[in-house]
Each structure stands twice: as structure tokens, then as C-alpha cells.
Amino acid sequence: MIPNKVESTDGDENEKRGNWSNQCDFFLSCLGYAVGLGNLWRFPFLCFKNGGAVFLIPYAICLLLIGMPLFLLELYLGQFSSSGTLTVWRFSPMFKGVGIGMMVTSSLIAIYYNIVMAWALYYLFASFTSKLPWQDCGDWSSDTCITKLPDISGCNATLQEVAYPNGTCYNANGTLLGVYNDTLLKQYNITRSSAAEEYFFNTVLRVGTGLDTFSDLTGISWQLSLCLLLAWIIDFFCLFRSVKSSGKVVYFTAIFPYVVLLILLIRGTMLPGSRSGVEWYIAKADVSKLKDPEVWLDAITQIFFSLGASLGGLHALSSYNKFHNNCLRDAIAVSIGNCLTSVFAGFVVFSYVGYMAELQGVDIGHVAKGGPSLAFVIWPSAVATIPVSPLWSILLFFMLITLGLDSQFTLLETVFTGLLDAFPKVRKHKVWVHLAVCLVLFGLGLPMCAKGGLHLLDYVDSAINGWPMVILGLTELIAVAWVYGAYPRYKVIFLRAIEDMKIMLADSPLLK
């Protein structure tokens, strides 16, 4: 592999591609890429699902044996070759398809990531009010919404008496409008729902809670479409000058979420039930879970998903490093920082989960859910009950937006860098290339603004996360270890890669 290095008179080693303005830009970009929405809603739920604190054991093992080595490998490949995910395979062109797979995967993730950003923008705008719209049920909610159901304390549940909106008790002989009795609700298969849940499904997504297929891609929401367009406009203006512009934005987007998480944690610990939530998160350790292969698979896939390995993003970011940058130090610091953030976010999340369980009088297991239901149902429900709720809601959703932006920057930079490296003649028109890519991906994301968009998003997410990322990462390891690293005259795998790293890290105290 030959470094693609050209000296420049403006301080950049590579005149054609450019370099990061300083090392801090690169480090914060890597940290922001690794720390994303998955740290906030996926990792805490996996801990809850897989034995509490016990899940940290397979997670830490997978981090040390798989995550950190692969993270370092991808930083090395991009930095040594000064190439993005499509052209880094010059050392073995037969593996170029891996780079194409990484770029396609990053494009698909960028599409649905911006849908989640559009949801967050929708909530952010809705929070600028004296009373949050999902604080109580409204015209948009169904008859089983909790605050629409009347008080039936005077009704006799054993006689199957139910209350109607006028407050009179009647025998349950057919119509069940306004039922609010757990025994009767179960008997007639009626599910109560919170105002925040119905607001998310009925107002934001406009799908209704009963839709279970993504086949209905009609009725695109113009409100969500405008929020999606705004998300792509933000992406474009933050990235149109590549790392020279995004490297400055990350100083805010990478640090601000930690400030908000700390504020939310302090407020969450003051709420009733928060201690029970935290105990569910870490104290209820189930050692028997370590025998379950699914727990280890969850740990592996979470490491890939969280660190962003095998997506090409690390190739793109490190390709703008100067040749002698200490990528070993960066790999260790970012990997550990990302995982510590996941653990810290779990304390924040479960303090509010415990509070919601206490508020609703239900078991924590009924509240602790992963995915969009955590970010757009549980947390909005929680902040709606706190004094000065609009302020907390604004902070919450602005934090989600900044978390998403960091990851989105690198996902798109992977696509931009890959295209510009593969077709260097268009580099002088890179602003137009960025605009064209954003417009295409915006158009591909519009179906997710339809009624069945949530289920289409879930389908795409489940299809590309997990095994596809593991397979791409494994193939990359084979390419470097046995094709490039074990060239015929070498007896040890990875030997050539190790020699390359020694050249780059000649001044590193870690190798002396």
C-alpha cells in the first residue's frame, strides 16, 4: 500500500484532499460518530434485556477483542493510504466490493437517521409552547387514551359495571367507550395508551397504533417532509466544505449532549422511583444469562453498531489525518469514551424509566423499551410531568438532534469521500456533488414520512444492522491479515500492517 500524500503550502500534507485543521477536530468527529442515538436507547435496553450489569462482561470482552482492534485497523487503513472507503482497497482490488457494501450501508443508515432527526425537529418545534401538546389527550387521541377515561371509583368491577363519560355506572353489555377498569379492559381486550404514545403515532406519524405493516406508503405527511428537508439542509451546510466545515461544528455537537445528559441525570435522581429504575439497570444481575449465545450476539452487534465499525466512516475520517498522527491513541480513547458514554446514558435513561413506572403504578418491565418508543414516548411522557416541562422538552430534543448530527456527518462524509476519491475529476465540483447526494437521499427518505414509514424504517434498520456489519468487518480483517498482511515472503499475518503502523507511529511513546 502506497501512501497517497502530496505536500501543500497551506499546512495540509495533502493538497488535493486536504487535512483536518487540527487533531482535536478529528478526535471530536470520531467521538461524535461513535456516540450516537444508539448509546441513548439501544445500549440501556440491551442491559435490561440481558441480565443487567452482567451484560457489561460480554460487552467489555467484545470491546477489547473485537471493537478496539477493528477500530484501530480502519483508522490505520484510511490514514496510511489517505483514501476513502472505495479506494482504500488498492492493496487488494478484489475486495473493492467490501468498500461498495460499506458505502451503500452508510447511505441507507443516513436515510433513516435523518427520519429520526425529522421526528426530533417536529418535537422541538412543538415544545415552544406554554403547555406541551402531549401533556393531555386531545382531539387527535382515541377513546382509550388515559386522560380521556373517567374515574370509576364508585363502580363495582365484580358486577362488570363500567363508567361512561357522564360518570354514570352501567352494566357492560356491549359499548365499551370510556372504560377505565383493569379487569374489564383485559376481559374485553382493550389497551390503555398514554397521551405521549398517541401523540407520536396519531399526530407525528399519523399511522395509528394498530398499523402493523409498511405496505401503506400513502399519505406523506407534509409536516414531517418539511422537517426532513430541514434536516438535510442542515447536513449540507455543515458538510459542504467537507472536514473544514464539519470539523468546527463538532465542537458544539459532540460536547453539548454530555452537558444535557448530566443535567437530565441530576434532575432524574430527584424524581420518585428513579432509584428503582437504576437498580433494574445494574443491580439485578442474572449470571445465568452468560450461557445464552444471544447475549453474546447482542454484545457483538452493539459493539459494531455503536463504534460504527465496518461502515467506512472511520476510513473517511482518518483519511484526512496527517501521516504521522497517533491513530493508536485515538482508537483507544474513542473506543473507551464511547462505551463509558453508553454506561452513563443508561443511568440517565433508567432514572426516568423508574420514575414513569412509579407514576403509572406498573412494573418497570412494562415501561423499559428500546427504540423510538423510548426517545419519543417514554421521555416525552416523563418531561411532561416535570415543572417547566417545555424547557426540559426543548433540551431533550435538541440533545437528540446534536447526537444524530454527529453520526450523520460521518455517514455522509463516507459517501462524499468515496465518490470524490473514485472520481477525482469532480473534486473541483464537490459542493455540487454534496448537494446532489443530499437531494437523492432526501428523495429516497420521503416514503418513510408516509403512514407506513415507521415500519419501513424498522425493516431497513433490521436488515442492515447486525450480521451484515459483522460480515463486512470480518471480510475486511481477512483482506488485511491474509491478503495484504501475509504476503508470500511473510510468515506472520498482519505483519505488513504492523510494519506500516510502526512507520506512522514512529514518534509514539506507546511503541517505544
PDB file of C-alpha atoms in Angstrom, residues 185-467:
ATOM      1  CA  LEU A 185     -60.035  -3.761  29.988  1.00  0.00           C
ATOM      2  CA  LYS A 186     -58.317  -7.164  29.950  1.00  0.00           C
ATOM      3  CA  GLN A 187     -61.627  -9.006  29.582  1.00  0.00           C
ATOM      4  CA  TYR A 188     -62.613  -7.005  26.511  1.00  0.00           C
ATOM      5  CA  ASN A 189     -59.045  -6.791  25.160  1.00  0.00           C
ATOM      6  CA  ILE A 190     -58.846  -3.013  25.389  1.00  0.00           C
ATOM      7  CA  THR A 191     -55.400  -1.439  25.817  1.00  0.00           C
ATOM      8  CA  ARG A 192     -54.913   1.850  27.607  1.00  0.00           C
ATOM      9  CA  SER A 193     -52.429   4.245  25.999  1.00  0.00           C
ATOM     10  CA  SER A 194     -50.651   7.367  27.196  1.00  0.00           C
ATOM     11  CA  ALA A 195     -51.114  10.793  25.659  1.00  0.00           C
ATOM     12  CA  ALA A 196     -47.447  10.854  24.538  1.00  0.00           C
ATOM     13  CA  GLU A 197     -47.814   7.475  22.812  1.00  0.00           C
ATOM     14  CA  GLU A 198     -50.936   8.523  20.918  1.00  0.00           C
ATOM     15  CA  TYR A 199     -49.373  11.874  20.016  1.00  0.00           C
ATOM     16  CA  PHE A 200     -46.368  10.104  18.499  1.00  0.00           C
ATOM     17  CA  PHE A 201     -48.385   7.606  16.471  1.00  0.00           C
ATOM     18  CA  ASN A 202     -51.513   9.625  15.676  1.00  0.00           C
ATOM     19  CA  THR A 203     -50.168  13.154  15.233  1.00  0.00           C
ATOM     20  CA  VAL A 204     -46.466  12.921  14.358  1.00  0.00           C
ATOM     21  CA  LEU A 205     -46.526   9.711  12.308  1.00  0.00           C
ATOM     22  CA  ARG A 206     -50.282   9.655  11.609  1.00  0.00           C
ATOM     23  CA  VAL A 207     -50.258   5.857  11.471  1.00  0.00           C
ATOM     24  CA  GLY A 208     -52.433   4.855  14.421  1.00  0.00           C
ATOM     25  CA  THR A 209     -51.259   2.272  16.928  1.00  0.00           C
ATOM     26  CA  GLY A 210     -52.850  -0.623  15.027  1.00  0.00           C
ATOM     27  CA  LEU A 211     -50.823  -0.460  11.808  1.00  0.00           C
ATOM     28  CA  ASP A 212     -48.531  -3.473  11.571  1.00  0.00           C
ATOM     29  CA  THR A 213     -47.264  -3.318   8.007  1.00  0.00           C
ATOM     30  CA  PHE A 214     -45.170  -0.935   5.947  1.00  0.00           C
ATOM     31  CA  SER A 215     -47.295  -1.557   2.818  1.00  0.00           C
ATOM     32  CA  ASP A 216     -49.269   1.676   3.301  1.00  0.00           C
ATOM     33  CA  LEU A 217     -46.830   4.233   1.889  1.00  0.00           C
ATOM     34  CA  THR A 218     -49.544   6.756   1.008  1.00  0.00           C
ATOM     35  CA  GLY A 219     -50.446  10.000   2.696  1.00  0.00           C
ATOM     36  CA  ILE A 220     -46.979  11.503   3.118  1.00  0.00           C
ATOM     37  CA  SER A 221     -47.034  13.986   5.996  1.00  0.00           C
ATOM     38  CA  TRP A 222     -46.111  17.447   4.755  1.00  0.00           C
ATOM     39  CA  GLN A 223     -45.048  18.486   8.265  1.00  0.00           C
ATOM     40  CA  LEU A 224     -42.600  15.592   8.563  1.00  0.00           C
ATOM     41  CA  SER A 225     -41.439  16.149   4.984  1.00  0.00           C
ATOM     42  CA  LEU A 226     -40.546  19.755   5.781  1.00  0.00           C
ATOM     43  CA  CYS A 227     -38.709  18.660   8.927  1.00  0.00           C
ATOM     44  CA  LEU A 228     -36.847  16.059   6.846  1.00  0.00           C
ATOM     45  CA  LEU A 229     -35.943  18.721   4.283  1.00  0.00           C
ATOM     46  CA  LEU A 230     -34.649  20.972   7.078  1.00  0.00           C
ATOM     47  CA  ALA A 231     -32.531  18.096   8.422  1.00  0.00           C
ATOM     48  CA  TRP A 232     -30.912  17.614   5.015  1.00  0.00           C
ATOM     49  CA  ILE A 233     -30.339  21.372   4.640  1.00  0.00           C
ATOM     50  CA  ILE A 234     -28.520  21.377   7.990  1.00  0.00           C
ATOM     51  CA  ASP A 235     -26.430  18.391   6.864  1.00  0.00           C
ATOM     52  CA  PHE A 236     -25.499  20.098   3.596  1.00  0.00           C
ATOM     53  CA  PHE A 237     -24.392  23.407   5.098  1.00  0.00           C
ATOM     54  CA  CYS A 238     -22.373  21.641   7.796  1.00  0.00           C
ATOM     55  CA  LEU A 239     -20.584  19.444   5.250  1.00  0.00           C
ATOM     56  CA  PHE A 240     -20.334  21.422   2.017  1.00  0.00           C
ATOM     57  CA  ARG A 241     -16.666  22.224   2.738  1.00  0.00           C
ATOM     58  CA  SER A 242     -16.022  18.672   3.932  1.00  0.00           C
ATOM     59  CA  VAL A 243     -13.874  18.351   7.079  1.00  0.00           C
ATOM     60  CA  LYS A 244     -13.003  22.047   7.063  1.00  0.00           C
ATOM     61  CA  SER A 245     -16.604  22.887   7.983  1.00  0.00           C
ATOM     62  CA  SER A 246     -17.779  19.782   9.860  1.00  0.00           C
ATOM     63  CA  GLY A 247     -14.617  19.853  11.992  1.00  0.00           C
ATOM     64  CA  LYS A 248     -15.764  23.137  13.532  1.00  0.00           C
ATOM     65  CA  VAL A 249     -19.398  22.141  14.063  1.00  0.00           C
ATOM     66  CA  VAL A 250     -18.454  19.080  16.154  1.00  0.00           C
ATOM     67  CA  TYR A 251     -17.015  21.274  18.891  1.00  0.00           C
ATOM     68  CA  PHE A 252     -20.625  22.009  19.808  1.00  0.00           C
ATOM     69  CA  THR A 253     -22.482  18.890  18.643  1.00  0.00           C
ATOM     70  CA  ALA A 254     -20.048  16.476  20.334  1.00  0.00           C
ATOM     71  CA  ILE A 255     -19.856  18.271  23.697  1.00  0.00           C
ATOM     72  CA  PHE A 256     -23.399  19.616  24.152  1.00  0.00           C
ATOM     73  CA  PRO A 257     -25.064  16.162  24.601  1.00  0.00           C
ATOM     74  CA  TYR A 258     -22.839  15.464  27.625  1.00  0.00           C
ATOM     75  CA  VAL A 259     -23.938  18.720  29.250  1.00  0.00           C
ATOM     76  CA  VAL A 260     -27.639  17.916  28.718  1.00  0.00           C
ATOM     77  CA  LEU A 261     -27.230  14.298  29.855  1.00  0.00           C
ATOM     78  CA  LEU A 262     -25.614  15.499  33.080  1.00  0.00           C
ATOM     79  CA  ILE A 263     -28.450  17.990  33.662  1.00  0.00           C
ATOM     80  CA  LEU A 264     -31.072  15.311  32.948  1.00  0.00           C
ATOM     81  CA  LEU A 265     -29.313  12.862  35.286  1.00  0.00           C
ATOM     82  CA  ILE A 266     -29.282  15.356  38.151  1.00  0.00           C
ATOM     83  CA  ARG A 267     -32.973  16.110  37.602  1.00  0.00           C
ATOM     84  CA  GLY A 268     -33.816  12.414  37.190  1.00  0.00           C
ATOM     85  CA  THR A 269     -32.268  11.420  40.513  1.00  0.00           C
ATOM     86  CA  MET A 270     -34.631  13.843  42.257  1.00  0.00           C
ATOM     87  CA  LEU A 271     -37.731  12.104  40.885  1.00  0.00           C
ATOM     88  CA  PRO A 272     -39.628   9.401  42.834  1.00  0.00           C
ATOM     89  CA  GLY A 273     -38.895   5.872  41.615  1.00  0.00           C
ATOM     90  CA  SER A 274     -35.591   6.782  39.951  1.00  0.00           C
ATOM     91  CA  ARG A 275     -33.625   4.557  42.334  1.00  0.00           C
ATOM     92  CA  SER A 276     -35.756   1.541  41.413  1.00  0.00           C
ATOM     93  CA  GLY A 277     -35.054   2.198  37.751  1.00  0.00           C
ATOM     94  CA  VAL A 278     -31.302   2.360  38.276  1.00  0.00           C
ATOM     95  CA  GLU A 279     -31.419  -0.855  40.323  1.00  0.00           C
ATOM     96  CA  TRP A 280     -33.177  -2.593  37.451  1.00  0.00           C
ATOM     97  CA  TYR A 281     -30.431  -1.322  35.169  1.00  0.00           C
ATOM     98  CA  ILE A 282     -27.389  -2.570  37.074  1.00  0.00           C
ATOM     99  CA  ALA A 283     -28.205  -4.264  40.381  1.00  0.00           C
ATOM    100  CA  LYS A 284     -30.423  -7.138  39.237  1.00  0.00           C
ATOM    101  CA  ALA A 285     -27.586  -9.201  37.798  1.00  0.00           C
ATOM    102  CA  ASP A 286     -28.515 -12.532  36.223  1.00  0.00           C
ATOM    103  CA  VAL A 287     -25.271 -14.507  35.794  1.00  0.00           C
ATOM    104  CA  SER A 288     -27.100 -17.347  34.011  1.00  0.00           C
ATOM    105  CA  LYS A 289     -27.521 -15.020  31.023  1.00  0.00           C
ATOM    106  CA  LEU A 290     -23.840 -15.520  30.189  1.00  0.00           C
ATOM    107  CA  LYS A 291     -24.716 -19.029  28.966  1.00  0.00           C
ATOM    108  CA  ASP A 292     -27.125 -17.634  26.386  1.00  0.00           C
ATOM    109  CA  PRO A 293     -25.491 -17.210  22.917  1.00  0.00           C
ATOM    110  CA  GLU A 294     -27.984 -14.449  22.089  1.00  0.00           C
ATOM    111  CA  VAL A 295     -26.481 -12.293  24.839  1.00  0.00           C
ATOM    112  CA  TRP A 296     -23.054 -12.545  23.230  1.00  0.00           C
ATOM    113  CA  LEU A 297     -24.517 -11.835  19.794  1.00  0.00           C
ATOM    114  CA  ASP A 298     -26.201  -8.724  21.204  1.00  0.00           C
ATOM    115  CA  ALA A 299     -22.849  -7.623  22.664  1.00  0.00           C
ATOM    116  CA  ILE A 300     -21.051  -8.130  19.345  1.00  0.00           C
ATOM    117  CA  THR A 301     -23.658  -6.341  17.237  1.00  0.00           C
ATOM    118  CA  GLN A 302     -23.860  -3.470  19.738  1.00  0.00           C
ATOM    119  CA  ILE A 303     -20.087  -3.017  19.538  1.00  0.00           C
ATOM    120  CA  PHE A 304     -20.247  -2.838  15.733  1.00  0.00           C
ATOM    121  CA  PHE A 305     -23.300  -0.580  15.783  1.00  0.00           C
ATOM    122  CA  SER A 306     -22.005   1.759  18.468  1.00  0.00           C
ATOM    123  CA  LEU A 307     -18.418   2.169  17.264  1.00  0.00           C
ATOM    124  CA  GLY A 308     -19.537   2.476  13.636  1.00  0.00           C
ATOM    125  CA  ALA A 309     -17.013  -0.164  12.576  1.00  0.00           C
ATOM    126  CA  SER A 310     -17.292  -1.767   9.131  1.00  0.00           C
ATOM    127  CA  LEU A 311     -19.328   1.143   7.750  1.00  0.00           C
ATOM    128  CA  GLY A 312     -16.452   3.003   6.094  1.00  0.00           C
ATOM    129  CA  GLY A 313     -16.847   6.094   8.262  1.00  0.00           C
ATOM    130  CA  LEU A 314     -13.547   5.566  10.041  1.00  0.00           C
ATOM    131  CA  HIS A 315     -11.760   5.199   6.683  1.00  0.00           C
ATOM    132  CA  ALA A 316     -13.215   8.543   5.613  1.00  0.00           C
ATOM    133  CA  LEU A 317     -12.398  10.411   8.830  1.00  0.00           C
ATOM    134  CA  SER A 318      -8.849   9.102   9.205  1.00  0.00           C
ATOM    135  CA  SER A 319      -8.047   9.658   5.517  1.00  0.00           C
ATOM    136  CA  TYR A 320      -7.857  13.402   6.293  1.00  0.00           C
ATOM    137  CA  ASN A 321      -5.285  12.855   9.063  1.00  0.00           C
ATOM    138  CA  LYS A 322      -1.672  13.778   8.646  1.00  0.00           C
ATOM    139  CA  PHE A 323       0.526  10.762   8.022  1.00  0.00           C
ATOM    140  CA  HIS A 324       2.175  10.571  11.443  1.00  0.00           C
ATOM    141  CA  ASN A 325      -0.965  11.110  13.502  1.00  0.00           C
ATOM    142  CA  ASN A 326      -1.154   8.773  16.512  1.00  0.00           C
ATOM    143  CA  CYS A 327      -4.167   6.698  15.437  1.00  0.00           C
ATOM    144  CA  LEU A 328      -3.422   4.089  18.142  1.00  0.00           C
ATOM    145  CA  ARG A 329      -4.041   6.646  20.879  1.00  0.00           C
ATOM    146  CA  ASP A 330      -7.188   7.855  19.116  1.00  0.00           C
ATOM    147  CA  ALA A 331      -8.584   4.329  18.758  1.00  0.00           C
ATOM    148  CA  ILE A 332      -8.114   3.561  22.453  1.00  0.00           C
ATOM    149  CA  ALA A 333      -9.507   6.900  23.665  1.00  0.00           C
ATOM    150  CA  VAL A 334     -12.577   6.987  21.391  1.00  0.00           C
ATOM    151  CA  SER A 335     -13.492   3.325  21.978  1.00  0.00           C
ATOM    152  CA  ILE A 336     -13.342   3.629  25.751  1.00  0.00           C
ATOM    153  CA  GLY A 337     -15.037   7.037  25.727  1.00  0.00           C
ATOM    154  CA  ASN A 338     -17.882   5.707  23.608  1.00  0.00           C
ATOM    155  CA  CYS A 339     -18.530   2.732  25.865  1.00  0.00           C
ATOM    156  CA  LEU A 340     -18.354   4.809  29.051  1.00  0.00           C
ATOM    157  CA  THR A 341     -20.900   7.155  27.482  1.00  0.00           C
ATOM    158  CA  SER A 342     -23.218   4.197  26.864  1.00  0.00           C
ATOM    159  CA  VAL A 343     -22.997   3.155  30.514  1.00  0.00           C
ATOM    160  CA  PHE A 344     -23.536   6.739  31.691  1.00  0.00           C
ATOM    161  CA  ALA A 345     -26.551   7.182  29.391  1.00  0.00           C
ATOM    162  CA  GLY A 346     -28.057   4.042  30.929  1.00  0.00           C
ATOM    163  CA  PHE A 347     -28.184   5.714  34.350  1.00  0.00           C
ATOM    164  CA  VAL A 348     -29.948   8.721  32.821  1.00  0.00           C
ATOM    165  CA  VAL A 349     -32.467   6.613  30.892  1.00  0.00           C
ATOM    166  CA  PHE A 350     -33.407   4.259  33.722  1.00  0.00           C
ATOM    167  CA  SER A 351     -33.786   7.017  36.287  1.00  0.00           C
ATOM    168  CA  TYR A 352     -36.672   8.262  34.119  1.00  0.00           C
ATOM    169  CA  VAL A 353     -37.935   4.752  33.357  1.00  0.00           C
ATOM    170  CA  GLY A 354     -38.202   4.121  37.114  1.00  0.00           C
ATOM    171  CA  TYR A 355     -39.987   7.442  37.543  1.00  0.00           C
ATOM    172  CA  MET A 356     -42.533   6.592  34.821  1.00  0.00           C
ATOM    173  CA  ALA A 357     -43.141   3.163  36.352  1.00  0.00           C
ATOM    174  CA  GLU A 358     -43.751   4.793  39.735  1.00  0.00           C
ATOM    175  CA  LEU A 359     -46.060   7.368  38.167  1.00  0.00           C
ATOM    176  CA  GLN A 360     -48.128   4.780  36.281  1.00  0.00           C
ATOM    177  CA  GLY A 361     -48.103   2.221  39.093  1.00  0.00           C
ATOM    178  CA  VAL A 362     -46.770  -0.539  36.843  1.00  0.00           C
ATOM    179  CA  ASP A 363     -43.728  -2.805  36.783  1.00  0.00           C
ATOM    180  CA  ILE A 364     -40.577  -1.347  35.243  1.00  0.00           C
ATOM    181  CA  GLY A 365     -40.634  -4.127  32.653  1.00  0.00           C
ATOM    182  CA  HIS A 366     -43.767  -2.571  31.119  1.00  0.00           C
ATOM    183  CA  VAL A 367     -42.005   0.766  30.682  1.00  0.00           C
ATOM    184  CA  ALA A 368     -38.449  -0.243  29.704  1.00  0.00           C
ATOM    185  CA  LYS A 369     -38.447  -0.463  25.931  1.00  0.00           C
ATOM    186  CA  GLY A 370     -35.823   0.263  23.330  1.00  0.00           C
ATOM    187  CA  GLY A 371     -36.014   2.087  20.012  1.00  0.00           C
ATOM    188  CA  PRO A 372     -38.260   5.042  19.159  1.00  0.00           C
ATOM    189  CA  SER A 373     -40.683   4.221  21.980  1.00  0.00           C
ATOM    190  CA  LEU A 374     -38.016   5.291  24.465  1.00  0.00           C
ATOM    191  CA  ALA A 375     -36.990   8.562  22.801  1.00  0.00           C
ATOM    192  CA  PHE A 376     -40.413   9.627  21.538  1.00  0.00           C
ATOM    193  CA  VAL A 377     -42.858   8.079  24.023  1.00  0.00           C
ATOM    194  CA  ILE A 378     -41.254   7.427  27.428  1.00  0.00           C
ATOM    195  CA  TRP A 379     -39.078  10.536  27.639  1.00  0.00           C
ATOM    196  CA  PRO A 380     -41.762  12.954  26.361  1.00  0.00           C
ATOM    197  CA  SER A 381     -44.130  11.405  28.927  1.00  0.00           C
ATOM    198  CA  ALA A 382     -41.540  11.954  31.646  1.00  0.00           C
ATOM    199  CA  VAL A 383     -40.676  15.565  30.812  1.00  0.00           C
ATOM    200  CA  ALA A 384     -44.393  16.424  30.510  1.00  0.00           C
ATOM    201  CA  THR A 385     -44.811  15.726  34.239  1.00  0.00           C
ATOM    202  CA  ILE A 386     -41.867  17.868  35.358  1.00  0.00           C
ATOM    203  CA  PRO A 387     -42.326  21.558  36.258  1.00  0.00           C
ATOM    204  CA  VAL A 388     -41.382  23.915  33.412  1.00  0.00           C
ATOM    205  CA  SER A 389     -41.830  20.950  31.072  1.00  0.00           C
ATOM    206  CA  PRO A 390     -41.377  22.899  27.774  1.00  0.00           C
ATOM    207  CA  LEU A 391     -37.828  23.835  28.796  1.00  0.00           C
ATOM    208  CA  TRP A 392     -36.904  20.225  29.581  1.00  0.00           C
ATOM    209  CA  SER A 393     -38.501  19.096  26.331  1.00  0.00           C
ATOM    210  CA  ILE A 394     -36.505  21.619  24.298  1.00  0.00           C
ATOM    211  CA  LEU A 395     -33.263  20.480  25.957  1.00  0.00           C
ATOM    212  CA  LEU A 396     -34.120  16.815  25.400  1.00  0.00           C
ATOM    213  CA  PHE A 397     -34.897  17.044  21.704  1.00  0.00           C
ATOM    214  CA  PHE A 398     -32.109  19.493  20.957  1.00  0.00           C
ATOM    215  CA  MET A 399     -29.749  16.947  22.523  1.00  0.00           C
ATOM    216  CA  LEU A 400     -31.195  14.188  20.311  1.00  0.00           C
ATOM    217  CA  ILE A 401     -30.644  16.380  17.253  1.00  0.00           C
ATOM    218  CA  THR A 402     -27.000  17.070  18.124  1.00  0.00           C
ATOM    219  CA  LEU A 403     -26.398  13.369  18.817  1.00  0.00           C
ATOM    220  CA  GLY A 404     -27.854  12.486  15.439  1.00  0.00           C
ATOM    221  CA  LEU A 405     -25.923  15.190  13.609  1.00  0.00           C
ATOM    222  CA  ASP A 406     -22.536  13.882  14.762  1.00  0.00           C
ATOM    223  CA  SER A 407     -23.198  10.408  13.400  1.00  0.00           C
ATOM    224  CA  GLN A 408     -24.900  11.765  10.289  1.00  0.00           C
ATOM    225  CA  PHE A 409     -21.868  13.898   9.422  1.00  0.00           C
ATOM    226  CA  THR A 410     -19.610  10.855   9.220  1.00  0.00           C
ATOM    227  CA  LEU A 411     -22.149   8.666   7.415  1.00  0.00           C
ATOM    228  CA  LEU A 412     -22.447  11.295   4.686  1.00  0.00           C
ATOM    229  CA  GLU A 413     -18.711  12.013   4.669  1.00  0.00           C
ATOM    230  CA  THR A 414     -18.218   8.319   3.913  1.00  0.00           C
ATOM    231  CA  VAL A 415     -20.324   8.696   0.768  1.00  0.00           C
ATOM    232  CA  PHE A 416     -18.805  12.028  -0.270  1.00  0.00           C
ATOM    233  CA  THR A 417     -15.200  10.932   0.273  1.00  0.00           C
ATOM    234  CA  GLY A 418     -15.769   7.626  -1.523  1.00  0.00           C
ATOM    235  CA  LEU A 419     -17.223   9.330  -4.591  1.00  0.00           C
ATOM    236  CA  LEU A 420     -14.624  12.104  -4.749  1.00  0.00           C
ATOM    237  CA  ASP A 421     -11.739   9.636  -4.380  1.00  0.00           C
ATOM    238  CA  ALA A 422     -13.190   7.299  -7.003  1.00  0.00           C
ATOM    239  CA  PHE A 423     -13.841  10.180  -9.428  1.00  0.00           C
ATOM    240  CA  PRO A 424     -11.130  12.778  -8.684  1.00  0.00           C
ATOM    241  CA  LYS A 425     -12.078  14.928 -11.689  1.00  0.00           C
ATOM    242  CA  VAL A 426     -15.270  16.042  -9.948  1.00  0.00           C
ATOM    243  CA  ARG A 427     -13.421  17.122  -6.822  1.00  0.00           C
ATOM    244  CA  LYS A 428     -13.440  20.736  -8.011  1.00  0.00           C
ATOM    245  CA  HIS A 429     -17.250  20.492  -8.065  1.00  0.00           C
ATOM    246  CA  LYS A 430     -17.536  18.855  -4.658  1.00  0.00           C
ATOM    247  CA  VAL A 431     -20.173  21.315  -3.416  1.00  0.00           C
ATOM    248  CA  TRP A 432     -22.472  20.211  -6.245  1.00  0.00           C
ATOM    249  CA  VAL A 433     -21.656  16.566  -5.522  1.00  0.00           C
ATOM    250  CA  HIS A 434     -22.661  17.099  -1.892  1.00  0.00           C
ATOM    251  CA  LEU A 435     -25.875  18.818  -2.963  1.00  0.00           C
ATOM    252  CA  ALA A 436     -26.750  16.047  -5.421  1.00  0.00           C
ATOM    253  CA  VAL A 437     -26.183  13.295  -2.849  1.00  0.00           C
ATOM    254  CA  CYS A 438     -28.299  15.117  -0.239  1.00  0.00           C
ATOM    255  CA  LEU A 439     -31.148  15.603  -2.737  1.00  0.00           C
ATOM    256  CA  VAL A 440     -31.096  11.937  -3.805  1.00  0.00           C
ATOM    257  CA  LEU A 441     -31.062  10.637  -0.241  1.00  0.00           C
ATOM    258  CA  PHE A 442     -33.807  13.105   0.723  1.00  0.00           C
ATOM    259  CA  GLY A 443     -35.990  11.726  -2.073  1.00  0.00           C
ATOM    260  CA  LEU A 444     -35.308   8.133  -1.010  1.00  0.00           C
ATOM    261  CA  GLY A 445     -36.287   9.011   2.542  1.00  0.00           C
ATOM    262  CA  LEU A 446     -39.670  10.553   1.690  1.00  0.00           C
ATOM    263  CA  PRO A 447     -41.545   7.190   1.762  1.00  0.00           C
ATOM    264  CA  MET A 448     -40.601   6.975   5.463  1.00  0.00           C
ATOM    265  CA  CYS A 449     -42.726  10.092   6.015  1.00  0.00           C
ATOM    266  CA  ALA A 450     -45.815   8.136   4.886  1.00  0.00           C
ATOM    267  CA  LYS A 451     -48.250   6.243   7.109  1.00  0.00           C
ATOM    268  CA  GLY A 452     -46.241   3.039   6.910  1.00  0.00           C
ATOM    269  CA  GLY A 453     -42.913   4.862   7.170  1.00  0.00           C
ATOM    270  CA  LEU A 454     -42.151   3.734  10.715  1.00  0.00           C
ATOM    271  CA  HIS A 455     -42.374   0.082   9.725  1.00  0.00           C
ATOM    272  CA  LEU A 456     -40.342   0.665   6.573  1.00  0.00           C
ATOM    273  CA  LEU A 457     -37.678   2.274   8.788  1.00  0.00           C
ATOM    274  CA  ASP A 458     -37.729  -0.709  11.166  1.00  0.00           C
ATOM    275  CA  TYR A 459     -37.381  -3.095   8.236  1.00  0.00           C
ATOM    276  CA  VAL A 460     -34.377  -1.260   6.768  1.00  0.00           C
ATOM    277  CA  ASP A 461     -32.765  -0.963  10.207  1.00  0.00           C
ATOM    278  CA  SER A 462     -33.123  -4.674  10.979  1.00  0.00           C
ATOM    279  CA  ALA A 463     -31.900  -5.626   7.501  1.00  0.00           C
ATOM    280  CA  ILE A 464     -28.600  -3.742   7.596  1.00  0.00           C
ATOM    281  CA  ASN A 465     -27.678  -3.781  11.290  1.00  0.00           C
ATOM    282  CA  GLY A 466     -26.269  -6.899  12.874  1.00  0.00           C
ATOM    283  CA  TRP A 467     -24.947  -9.648  10.634  1.00  0.00           C
TER     284      TRP A 467
END
